[in-house]
Coordinates of C-alpha atoms in Angstrom, one line a residue:
M21 CA -198.3 126.4 -205.1
P22 CA -195.0 127.5 -203.1
Q23 CA -192.0 126.1 -204.5
Y24 CA -190.3 123.8 -202.0
K25 CA -186.4 124.7 -201.2
A26 CA -185.0 122.2 -198.9
P27 CA -183.5 124.2 -195.6
L28 CA -180.0 123.1 -196.3
R29 CA -178.4 125.6 -194.4
E30 CA -180.4 124.9 -191.2
I31 CA -180.2 121.3 -191.5
R32 CA -176.6 121.7 -191.9
F33 CA -176.4 123.8 -188.5
L34 CA -178.5 121.1 -186.8
V35 CA -176.5 118.2 -188.4
H36 CA -172.6 119.8 -188.0
N37 CA -172.9 122.0 -185.1
V38 CA -175.7 121.4 -182.8
L39 CA -176.1 117.2 -182.6
D40 CA -172.8 116.6 -184.0
F41 CA -174.0 113.8 -186.3
P42 CA -170.2 112.6 -187.1
A43 CA -169.5 111.9 -183.6
H44 CA -172.6 110.3 -183.1
Y45 CA -172.2 108.1 -185.7
A46 CA -168.7 107.4 -184.9
A47 CA -170.0 106.0 -181.4
S48 CA -172.9 104.1 -182.7
G49 CA -170.9 101.8 -185.4
H50 CA -171.7 104.1 -188.3
A51 CA -168.0 105.6 -188.5
E52 CA -167.4 105.6 -192.0
V53 CA -170.7 108.1 -192.4
G54 CA -168.6 111.8 -191.4
A55 CA -169.2 114.9 -193.2
D56 CA -167.3 114.3 -196.4
L57 CA -170.2 111.9 -196.8
I58 CA -173.4 113.4 -195.0
D59 CA -173.1 116.7 -197.5
P60 CA -173.4 115.2 -200.4
V61 CA -176.3 112.7 -199.6
L62 CA -177.9 115.7 -198.3
E63 CA -177.5 117.4 -201.7
E64 CA -178.7 114.8 -203.5
A65 CA -181.8 114.6 -201.5
A66 CA -182.1 118.3 -201.6
R67 CA -182.2 117.7 -205.9
F68 CA -184.9 114.8 -206.1
C69 CA -187.0 116.6 -203.5
E70 CA -186.9 119.9 -205.6
N71 CA -186.6 118.8 -208.9
V72 CA -188.6 115.6 -208.9
L73 CA -190.8 115.1 -206.6
A74 CA -192.3 118.5 -205.6
P75 CA -193.7 118.9 -208.5
S76 CA -196.1 116.0 -208.2
Y77 CA -197.3 117.6 -205.4
R78 CA -200.1 120.0 -206.9
D79 CA -200.7 117.8 -209.6
G80 CA -201.4 115.0 -207.3
D81 CA -203.9 116.6 -205.9
E82 CA -205.9 117.7 -209.1
I83 CA -206.0 114.7 -210.5
G84 CA -206.1 112.4 -207.4
T85 CA -206.4 108.5 -207.7
H86 CA -209.2 106.4 -208.9
L87 CA -210.6 102.8 -209.0
V88 CA -210.5 101.8 -212.3
D89 CA -211.9 98.1 -212.6
G90 CA -211.4 97.3 -209.2
R91 CA -207.9 98.9 -209.3
V92 CA -206.3 102.3 -208.0
K93 CA -205.1 104.5 -210.9
T94 CA -202.4 107.1 -209.8
P95 CA -201.1 110.2 -211.6
D96 CA -198.3 109.6 -214.2
S97 CA -195.7 111.7 -212.5
Y98 CA -196.4 109.8 -209.2
K99 CA -195.0 107.2 -211.4
A100 CA -192.2 109.4 -212.4
A101 CA -191.4 110.1 -209.1
W102 CA -191.0 106.7 -208.0
R103 CA -188.8 106.1 -210.5
G104 CA -186.6 108.6 -209.6
L105 CA -187.0 107.1 -205.9
T106 CA -185.6 103.8 -206.8
E107 CA -182.9 105.0 -209.3
G108 CA -181.4 107.2 -206.5
Q109 CA -181.7 104.2 -204.2
W110 CA -183.4 106.2 -201.9
A111 CA -186.0 103.5 -201.2
G112 CA -183.4 101.3 -199.0
I113 CA -181.2 104.0 -197.7
S114 CA -181.3 103.0 -194.2
S115 CA -181.9 99.3 -194.9
D116 CA -179.1 96.4 -194.6
P117 CA -176.9 96.3 -197.3
E118 CA -176.9 92.5 -197.4
L119 CA -180.5 93.0 -198.5
G120 CA -179.6 95.4 -201.3
G121 CA -179.8 98.7 -198.8
Q122 CA -177.4 101.5 -198.1
G123 CA -177.0 100.9 -194.7
L124 CA -176.9 104.6 -193.6
P125 CA -178.0 105.4 -190.4
H126 CA -181.8 105.9 -189.4
S127 CA -181.5 109.6 -188.3
L128 CA -180.0 110.6 -192.2
G129 CA -182.6 108.3 -193.7
M130 CA -185.4 110.6 -191.5
I131 CA -183.8 113.7 -192.8
F132 CA -184.3 112.4 -196.4
H133 CA -188.1 111.8 -194.7
D134 CA -188.2 115.5 -193.5
M135 CA -187.4 116.9 -197.2
A136 CA -190.0 114.1 -198.9
E137 CA -192.6 115.1 -196.7
S138 CA -192.5 118.7 -197.3
A139 CA -192.5 117.9 -201.3
N140 CA -195.3 115.7 -201.5
Q141 CA -196.6 114.4 -198.5
P142 CA -199.5 112.2 -199.9
W143 CA -197.1 110.3 -202.3
C144 CA -194.4 109.9 -199.2
A145 CA -197.0 107.2 -197.7
L146 CA -195.9 104.7 -200.3
F147 CA -192.4 104.9 -199.5
T148 CA -192.5 105.4 -195.7
L149 CA -195.4 102.1 -195.3
T150 CA -192.9 100.2 -197.3
Q151 CA -190.2 101.3 -195.1
G152 CA -192.2 100.4 -192.0
A153 CA -192.9 97.3 -193.0
V154 CA -189.5 96.4 -194.2
R155 CA -188.6 97.3 -190.4
A156 CA -191.5 94.8 -189.4
I157 CA -190.4 92.2 -191.3
E158 CA -186.8 92.0 -190.8
A159 CA -187.5 92.5 -187.1
H160 CA -190.0 89.5 -186.6
A161 CA -190.5 87.4 -189.8
D162 CA -188.3 84.2 -190.4
D163 CA -185.4 84.1 -193.1
S164 CA -187.5 82.7 -196.0
L165 CA -190.1 85.2 -195.6
K166 CA -187.3 87.9 -195.5
Q167 CA -185.0 86.5 -198.5
K168 CA -188.2 85.8 -200.2
Y169 CA -189.6 89.4 -200.2
L170 CA -187.7 92.1 -198.9
P171 CA -184.6 92.5 -201.2
R172 CA -187.1 93.7 -204.0
M173 CA -189.0 95.7 -201.3
I174 CA -185.7 97.6 -200.6
A175 CA -185.3 97.9 -204.2
G176 CA -188.3 100.0 -204.8
E177 CA -189.5 97.7 -207.1
W178 CA -192.6 96.3 -204.3
T179 CA -194.0 98.6 -202.0
G180 CA -195.9 97.9 -198.2
S181 CA -199.1 98.5 -196.6
M182 CA -200.5 98.2 -193.2
M183 CA -203.7 96.1 -192.4
L184 CA -205.0 97.2 -188.9
T185 CA -208.1 98.8 -188.7
E186 CA -212.1 97.3 -188.9
A187 CA -214.9 99.6 -189.0
H188 CA -216.2 98.2 -185.7
A189 CA -213.3 98.2 -183.8
G190 CA -211.5 101.5 -184.6
S191 CA -208.3 101.7 -182.7
D192 CA -209.3 99.0 -180.2
L193 CA -207.6 96.2 -182.2
G194 CA -208.6 93.6 -179.7
L195 CA -211.7 93.8 -181.0
L196 CA -211.1 92.9 -184.8
R197 CA -212.7 89.9 -186.5
T198 CA -210.4 88.9 -189.4
R199 CA -209.6 85.3 -189.3
A200 CA -206.7 83.6 -190.1
E201 CA -207.1 79.5 -191.2
P202 CA -204.3 77.6 -191.2
A203 CA -203.7 75.5 -194.6
D204 CA -202.0 71.9 -194.9
D205 CA -199.0 73.5 -196.7
G206 CA -197.9 76.0 -193.4
S207 CA -199.4 79.3 -195.0
Y208 CA -203.0 80.8 -193.7
R209 CA -206.3 81.5 -194.9
I210 CA -207.3 85.5 -194.4
T211 CA -210.5 86.4 -194.5
G212 CA -212.0 90.0 -193.6
E213 CA -212.8 93.4 -194.0
K214 CA -210.3 96.4 -193.3
I215 CA -210.8 99.8 -193.8
F216 CA -208.7 102.9 -193.8
I217 CA -205.7 101.2 -195.5
T218 CA -203.6 103.4 -197.6
W219 CA -202.0 102.8 -200.4
A220 CA -203.3 99.3 -200.3
D221 CA -203.4 99.3 -204.1
Q222 CA -201.6 101.3 -206.8
D223 CA -200.8 101.0 -210.5
I224 CA -196.7 102.1 -209.8
T225 CA -195.4 98.6 -208.5
D226 CA -195.8 95.0 -209.5
N227 CA -196.4 93.9 -205.8
I228 CA -197.7 95.5 -202.3
I229 CA -196.6 92.9 -199.3
H230 CA -199.7 93.7 -197.0
L231 CA -198.7 93.4 -193.2
V232 CA -202.0 92.1 -191.7
L233 CA -203.4 91.7 -188.3
A234 CA -205.9 88.9 -187.9
K235 CA -206.7 86.1 -185.5
L236 CA -206.0 82.1 -185.1
P237 CA -208.9 80.1 -184.3
D238 CA -207.4 79.2 -181.2
A239 CA -206.4 82.5 -180.3
P240 CA -207.5 84.3 -176.9
A241 CA -210.1 87.2 -176.5
G242 CA -208.4 90.7 -176.6
P243 CA -205.3 92.1 -178.1
K244 CA -203.5 89.1 -176.8
G245 CA -205.2 87.2 -179.4
I246 CA -203.7 89.1 -182.3
S247 CA -201.7 87.5 -185.2
L248 CA -199.3 89.2 -187.9
F249 CA -199.7 87.7 -191.7
L250 CA -197.3 88.5 -194.5
V251 CA -200.0 88.9 -197.5
P252 CA -198.7 89.6 -201.0
Q253 CA -201.1 91.2 -203.6
V254 CA -199.3 88.6 -206.4
L255 CA -198.5 85.3 -204.7
V256 CA -195.0 84.8 -205.8
D257 CA -193.1 81.1 -206.4
E258 CA -189.9 79.8 -204.5
Q259 CA -187.9 81.9 -207.5
G260 CA -189.0 84.8 -206.8
N261 CA -191.5 84.8 -209.8
L262 CA -194.9 86.6 -209.7
G263 CA -197.7 84.3 -210.2
K264 CA -201.6 84.7 -209.5
R265 CA -203.1 87.7 -208.0
N266 CA -203.8 87.1 -204.0
S267 CA -207.6 87.1 -203.0
V268 CA -207.2 90.7 -201.7
S269 CA -209.7 93.0 -203.6
V270 CA -210.7 97.1 -202.9
A271 CA -214.0 98.1 -202.3
K272 CA -214.3 101.3 -201.8
I273 CA -211.5 104.2 -202.1
E274 CA -212.5 107.1 -199.8
E275 CA -213.5 110.3 -200.7
K276 CA -211.5 112.9 -198.2
M277 CA -211.0 115.9 -196.8
G278 CA -207.3 116.1 -198.3
L279 CA -204.7 113.6 -199.7
K280 CA -206.5 113.3 -202.8
S281 CA -203.6 111.3 -204.6
S282 CA -202.6 108.8 -201.8
P283 CA -205.9 106.2 -201.7
T284 CA -207.5 105.3 -198.9
G285 CA -209.2 102.1 -199.2
V286 CA -211.8 99.6 -197.8
I287 CA -209.7 96.4 -198.4
N288 CA -211.9 92.7 -198.7
L289 CA -209.6 89.4 -197.8
D290 CA -211.4 86.7 -199.1
G291 CA -209.4 83.7 -198.3
A292 CA -206.3 85.2 -198.9
V293 CA -203.0 83.5 -198.7
G294 CA -201.1 84.5 -196.0
W295 CA -197.8 83.6 -194.0
L296 CA -197.3 84.4 -190.2
V297 CA -195.0 87.0 -189.0
G298 CA -193.4 86.0 -185.8
K299 CA -195.3 83.9 -183.0
P300 CA -198.9 83.2 -182.7
H301 CA -201.1 85.6 -181.2
N302 CA -197.9 88.4 -180.8
G303 CA -198.5 90.3 -183.6
L304 CA -199.7 93.3 -182.1
A305 CA -196.2 93.2 -180.6
A306 CA -195.0 92.7 -184.1
M307 CA -196.6 95.5 -185.7
F308 CA -196.0 98.1 -183.3
T309 CA -192.2 97.7 -184.6
M310 CA -194.0 99.2 -187.6
M311 CA -196.4 101.5 -186.2
N312 CA -193.7 103.2 -183.6
C313 CA -191.3 104.1 -186.7
A314 CA -195.0 105.2 -188.7
R315 CA -195.6 107.5 -185.5
L316 CA -192.2 109.0 -185.7
D317 CA -192.7 109.5 -189.6
V318 CA -196.3 111.1 -189.2
A319 CA -194.7 113.6 -186.9
F320 CA -192.3 114.4 -189.5
E321 CA -195.2 114.8 -191.9
G322 CA -196.8 117.2 -189.5
M323 CA -193.4 119.4 -189.3
S324 CA -192.5 118.7 -193.0
L325 CA -195.7 120.4 -194.3
A326 CA -195.5 123.1 -191.7
E327 CA -192.2 123.8 -193.5
L328 CA -193.5 124.2 -197.1
S329 CA -196.8 126.4 -195.7
R330 CA -193.7 129.1 -193.9
Q331 CA -191.8 128.9 -197.4
G332 CA -195.2 129.9 -199.2
A333 CA -196.1 132.8 -196.6
V334 CA -192.7 134.3 -196.1
E335 CA -192.2 134.3 -199.7
Y336 CA -195.5 136.1 -200.1
A337 CA -195.1 138.4 -197.2
R338 CA -191.9 139.4 -198.8
E339 CA -193.5 140.2 -202.3
R340 CA -197.3 141.4 -200.9
L341 CA -197.5 145.3 -201.2
Q342 CA -200.2 146.7 -198.8
M343 CA -200.3 149.8 -196.8
R344 CA -197.5 151.1 -195.2
A345 CA -195.2 149.9 -192.4
P346 CA -196.6 151.4 -188.9
S347 CA -193.1 153.8 -188.3
G348 CA -193.6 155.1 -191.8
A349 CA -192.4 153.8 -195.4
V350 CA -190.0 151.3 -195.0
Y351 CA -189.7 150.7 -199.1
P352 CA -190.4 154.7 -199.9
D353 CA -189.3 153.6 -203.9
K354 CA -192.3 151.3 -204.0
P355 CA -196.4 152.1 -203.9
A356 CA -196.8 150.4 -200.5
D357 CA -194.6 148.4 -198.6
P358 CA -194.6 144.9 -198.3
I359 CA -196.9 143.0 -195.7
I360 CA -193.1 141.0 -194.2
V361 CA -192.9 145.0 -192.5
H362 CA -196.5 144.8 -190.4
P363 CA -196.1 143.8 -186.8
D364 CA -199.2 141.4 -187.2
V365 CA -197.5 139.6 -189.9
R366 CA -194.3 139.4 -188.6
R367 CA -196.0 137.8 -185.5
M368 CA -197.2 135.0 -187.5
L369 CA -193.8 134.6 -189.4
L370 CA -192.0 134.3 -186.6
T371 CA -194.2 131.8 -184.7
Q372 CA -194.5 129.6 -187.6
K373 CA -190.2 129.6 -187.9
A374 CA -190.0 129.2 -184.3
L375 CA -192.2 125.9 -184.1
V376 CA -190.7 124.5 -187.0
E377 CA -187.7 125.0 -186.6
G378 CA -188.0 124.0 -182.9
C379 CA -189.7 120.6 -184.0
R380 CA -186.8 119.9 -186.2
M381 CA -184.0 119.7 -183.7
L382 CA -186.3 118.0 -181.3
G383 CA -187.1 115.5 -184.5
Y384 CA -183.6 115.0 -185.2
F385 CA -182.9 114.6 -181.5
T386 CA -184.9 111.9 -181.5
A387 CA -184.0 110.1 -184.6
M388 CA -180.4 109.9 -183.4
Q389 CA -181.7 107.7 -179.9
L390 CA -183.5 105.4 -182.5
D391 CA -180.2 104.8 -184.3
T392 CA -178.8 104.0 -181.1
S393 CA -181.9 101.9 -179.8
L394 CA -181.8 100.1 -183.3
H395 CA -178.0 99.2 -183.4
G396 CA -176.3 100.1 -179.8
E397 CA -175.6 98.2 -176.8
G398 CA -175.7 98.2 -173.4
E399 CA -176.7 100.9 -171.1
A400 CA -176.4 103.2 -174.1
Q401 CA -178.9 101.5 -176.2
Q402 CA -181.5 100.6 -172.9
K403 CA -181.5 104.5 -172.4
A404 CA -181.9 105.6 -176.1
D405 CA -184.9 103.1 -176.3
Q406 CA -186.5 104.6 -173.1
L407 CA -185.8 108.1 -174.8
V408 CA -187.6 107.3 -178.3
A409 CA -190.2 105.7 -175.9
L410 CA -191.2 108.9 -174.6
L411 CA -190.2 111.2 -177.3
T412 CA -192.1 109.0 -180.2
P413 CA -195.8 110.2 -178.4
I414 CA -194.7 113.7 -177.9
C415 CA -193.4 114.2 -181.1
K416 CA -196.0 112.7 -182.7
G417 CA -199.1 114.9 -181.2
F418 CA -197.2 118.0 -180.8
F419 CA -195.8 118.1 -184.2
T420 CA -198.9 117.4 -185.8
E421 CA -200.9 119.5 -183.7
R422 CA -198.4 122.3 -184.8
G423 CA -198.1 121.6 -188.2
S424 CA -202.2 122.4 -188.5
E425 CA -201.5 125.8 -186.6
V426 CA -198.7 126.5 -188.8
A427 CA -200.4 126.1 -192.1
D428 CA -203.7 127.9 -190.9
L429 CA -201.1 130.9 -190.4
G430 CA -199.7 130.5 -193.7
I431 CA -203.4 130.9 -195.4
Q432 CA -203.9 133.9 -192.6
C433 CA -200.4 135.8 -194.0
F434 CA -202.4 135.4 -197.5
G435 CA -205.6 137.1 -196.6
G436 CA -208.3 136.1 -199.0
H437 CA -205.8 134.4 -201.4
G438 CA -204.7 131.7 -199.2
Y439 CA -208.2 130.6 -199.0
I440 CA -208.5 129.9 -203.0
R441 CA -206.6 126.9 -204.8
E442 CA -204.4 129.0 -206.6
H443 CA -201.9 129.9 -204.7
G444 CA -201.8 126.5 -202.8
M445 CA -201.8 127.1 -199.0
E446 CA -205.3 125.3 -198.6
Q447 CA -203.9 122.0 -199.9
I448 CA -201.4 122.1 -197.6
A449 CA -203.7 122.7 -194.7
R450 CA -206.0 120.3 -196.0
D451 CA -203.6 117.5 -196.2
V452 CA -201.5 118.3 -193.0
R453 CA -205.4 117.5 -190.8
I454 CA -205.0 114.0 -191.2
T455 CA -202.0 113.7 -189.4
R456 CA -203.1 114.6 -186.2
I457 CA -205.1 111.4 -186.9
Y458 CA -203.2 108.9 -188.2
E459 CA -201.3 105.9 -186.7
G460 CA -203.4 107.0 -183.3
T461 CA -205.2 109.6 -182.8
N462 CA -203.2 112.8 -180.7
G463 CA -205.9 111.8 -177.8
I464 CA -204.2 108.6 -177.9
Q465 CA -200.7 109.8 -177.9
A466 CA -201.9 112.0 -174.9
I467 CA -202.9 108.7 -173.2
D468 CA -200.1 106.8 -174.0
L469 CA -197.7 109.2 -173.0
M470 CA -199.2 109.9 -169.6
R471 CA -200.6 106.1 -168.7
R472 CA -197.5 104.1 -170.1
K473 CA -194.6 106.2 -170.6
V474 CA -195.2 108.7 -167.4
I475 CA -197.2 107.0 -164.7
G476 CA -196.1 103.1 -165.8
S477 CA -192.3 103.8 -165.3
D478 CA -193.1 106.0 -162.4
R479 CA -191.7 109.1 -164.3
R480 CA -188.5 107.3 -165.1
L481 CA -188.4 107.9 -168.6
L482 CA -188.8 111.5 -168.0
D483 CA -186.0 111.5 -165.6
L484 CA -183.8 110.6 -168.4
L485 CA -184.9 113.2 -170.5
L486 CA -184.7 115.8 -167.9
E487 CA -181.1 114.7 -166.9
Q488 CA -180.2 115.9 -169.9
I489 CA -182.0 119.2 -170.5
N490 CA -180.5 119.9 -167.0
S491 CA -177.3 119.0 -167.5
F492 CA -177.5 121.6 -170.5
C493 CA -178.9 124.1 -168.8
A494 CA -176.7 124.0 -165.4
A495 CA -173.4 124.2 -167.8
N496 CA -174.8 127.3 -169.9
A497 CA -176.6 129.1 -167.1
N498 CA -174.0 132.0 -167.4
H499 CA -173.7 131.9 -170.8
Q500 CA -172.8 135.3 -171.7
Q501 CA -174.8 135.9 -174.6
A502 CA -177.9 132.8 -174.1
G503 CA -177.6 133.1 -170.4
E504 CA -181.4 134.2 -170.1
L505 CA -182.4 132.2 -172.8
V506 CA -181.3 129.0 -170.5
G507 CA -182.6 129.8 -167.6
K508 CA -185.9 130.0 -169.0
A509 CA -185.6 126.7 -171.0
A510 CA -184.5 125.5 -167.2
A511 CA -187.3 126.8 -165.5
V512 CA -190.0 125.2 -167.5
A513 CA -188.0 121.7 -167.3
A514 CA -188.6 122.6 -163.4
Q515 CA -191.8 123.2 -163.8
W516 CA -192.5 120.3 -166.0
S517 CA -191.6 118.2 -163.5
E518 CA -193.2 119.4 -160.6
L519 CA -196.4 119.3 -162.6
T520 CA -195.8 115.6 -163.1
D521 CA -195.6 114.8 -159.7
Q522 CA -198.2 116.6 -158.9
L523 CA -200.3 114.7 -161.5
I524 CA -198.5 111.0 -160.6
A525 CA -199.9 112.0 -156.6
G526 CA -203.3 113.1 -157.8
G527 CA -204.0 109.9 -160.2
R528 CA -203.3 107.8 -156.7
L529 CA -206.4 109.4 -155.3
D530 CA -208.1 109.4 -158.7
P531 CA -206.9 108.2 -161.5
A532 CA -209.5 110.4 -163.6
L533 CA -207.3 113.7 -163.2
P534 CA -203.7 112.3 -164.9
M535 CA -206.4 111.5 -167.9
S536 CA -208.4 114.5 -167.6
A537 CA -205.4 116.3 -168.2
A538 CA -203.3 114.1 -170.7
F539 CA -203.8 116.3 -173.7
E540 CA -202.6 119.2 -171.9
Y541 CA -199.4 117.4 -170.4
M542 CA -198.4 116.2 -174.1
E543 CA -198.6 119.6 -175.5
Y544 CA -196.9 121.5 -171.9
S545 CA -194.0 118.8 -172.7
G546 CA -193.6 119.7 -176.4
Y547 CA -193.5 123.4 -175.5
A548 CA -190.9 122.7 -172.6
C549 CA -188.6 120.5 -175.0
L550 CA -188.8 123.5 -177.9
A551 CA -187.4 125.6 -175.1
W552 CA -184.4 123.4 -174.8
C553 CA -184.2 122.9 -178.0
W554 CA -183.8 126.8 -178.8
A555 CA -182.1 127.6 -175.9
K556 CA -179.2 124.9 -177.2
M557 CA -179.4 126.1 -180.9
A558 CA -179.0 129.8 -179.2
V559 CA -175.9 128.7 -177.2
V560 CA -174.3 127.3 -180.6
A561 CA -175.1 130.2 -182.6
A562 CA -173.8 132.8 -179.9
D563 CA -170.6 131.1 -179.5
M564 CA -170.0 130.4 -183.4
L565 CA -170.6 134.4 -184.0
A566 CA -168.2 135.0 -181.4
A567 CA -165.7 132.8 -182.9
G568 CA -166.5 134.4 -186.4
Q569 CA -167.6 131.2 -187.8
G570 CA -170.2 130.6 -190.3
D571 CA -173.0 132.8 -191.5
A572 CA -173.2 135.4 -189.0
A573 CA -176.6 136.8 -190.6
F574 CA -178.1 133.3 -189.7
L575 CA -176.6 132.7 -186.9
Q576 CA -178.3 135.9 -185.6
S577 CA -181.6 134.4 -186.8
R578 CA -181.1 131.8 -184.5
L579 CA -180.9 133.9 -181.6
E580 CA -183.9 136.1 -182.8
T581 CA -186.1 133.4 -183.2
A582 CA -184.7 131.7 -179.8
K583 CA -185.8 135.5 -178.0
F584 CA -189.3 135.4 -179.6
Y585 CA -190.0 131.9 -178.7
M586 CA -189.1 132.3 -175.4
A587 CA -191.2 135.7 -175.1
R588 CA -193.9 135.0 -177.2
V589 CA -194.7 131.2 -177.6
L590 CA -193.1 129.4 -174.3
P591 CA -196.1 131.6 -172.0
R592 CA -198.3 129.1 -173.7
T593 CA -197.1 126.6 -171.0
E594 CA -198.9 128.6 -168.2
S595 CA -202.7 128.3 -169.6
L596 CA -201.8 124.7 -170.0
R597 CA -200.8 124.3 -166.6
A598 CA -204.2 126.3 -165.3
S599 CA -205.8 123.8 -167.5
M600 CA -204.7 120.7 -166.1
M601 CA -204.9 121.8 -162.5
A602 CA -208.5 122.4 -162.9
G603 CA -209.2 118.6 -162.2
P604 CA -211.4 115.9 -163.9
E605 CA -214.9 117.4 -162.4
T606 CA -214.7 119.9 -164.9
L607 CA -215.2 117.2 -167.7
S608 CA -217.3 115.3 -165.7
G609 CA -220.1 117.4 -164.2
M610 CA -222.6 117.2 -167.5
E611 CA -224.7 114.3 -168.1
D612 CA -224.3 112.3 -171.6
E613 CA -227.9 113.4 -172.6
Q614 CA -227.0 117.3 -171.8
F615 CA -224.0 117.5 -174.6
F616 CA -227.2 118.7 -176.8
M617 CA -230.4 119.3 -175.8
P618 CA -232.8 120.3 -178.8

């Protein structure tokens, strides 16, 4: 199993040199969060993730979670890790101080997520789901619900879950059948069955606060008839004391490909007591407060598990001795050279590095926009809202697709040793696979990007991002060391814009055209964004080298990786472009019965 080590040098480079978090915080109402606070938070987060959380990852996969007498039993190491989380006050890192949170910027909390997801992604869902539920309750519930439930959720005493999916409905939530009947005391009685519910039961905390989508008796048909309800697993009296267990039960724990230690259950609600969150029939909008944040969380899951895989692959490639380098012995004192000298292994390791580190910068940039979206004002807040809306499906889809790719490359670097359990690389591949499905499959993310964010805004959201990219490229077009890299970023941004115009125009004649290209468009968008990210990192690294600042070897690695990305990864956009332009007829020519004809 790879021993996770937080990539603090890279994180500090992004936070201080490339993205300038302190200046961002000063401009967005967090002037007190400077480098003197950021660095200790990063160091403490690294210590918790490396020393407390990471050791439980393999343990969780081997022990798993089990249903015992109707309750979910978790590994003991998971309980110890949760105690460490609450004692370190990480559970409320970005929550309102008036409710017991630390009040740090959301982007700093996302960096903690980045480290924690690498250390133990299955465990982290317990934490991220709780944070998402907190955000939804903060944004939409009345004050009495907020005061009753949020302080103990923020403290980590209670956790949260999200109950959306039903067997017959899947991603079409308008078809859900769970019903909510009003009671005389202002509460509701909720009845139905939910599936694929993560961490809806556990033996780690005393209570779980479920957010449940259901329909009132007078609900209109479809998505506009959905309401959101807060349903505690254990009822709470007016003094905050725990009472009897609510009518929420686990019918089944799913047996899954991965995430063995993260319970996914079929949940029955049999007249469970709940309270309306927000307005009647407005539940989908309220739930999207949780889901949109969760989609960025899942993007980080894909990226962070990719980080763990690449760390394992690099360590193995440095130690595993096999044959000699093509040009002759690099380590003549050893019986063979380590495999890291072989071109094909270097190709795999550089691909991992370019994708993981490029995604990390784009993820951190997106988290900064979320800061401004949540706490900014006026035009700045509006622009940040729009950038978050555009970048969320790109990050979720692209990061998780690349997460699977990087995990697969990690196994390949190990050869046969990667396929067996001993080294832990296969666990990463199993665990990361769900991220392409979680919180809306990547096909749904692609449709959302194309239909709602690009066509729906008449490309206004894209132009907002392209304005930033083009401004950077114009300012650095003649950069002495990185100008060529900047030029490649500018070229793919221009082609991205041209492709968008072609798809929008074609869609007016045939609506199937942009939908047939949606997945490739999402992928193309991710590669184009990473070209900008790597060009920006290259410019900063080159300037620091010229000024004699920082670690020269580390900064040089930025430049070399940027060159590799532009030369060996970015050309993937050409095949994606050709696929997009092939047209919808390549998908529609066959009759349904012809897909398989025994």
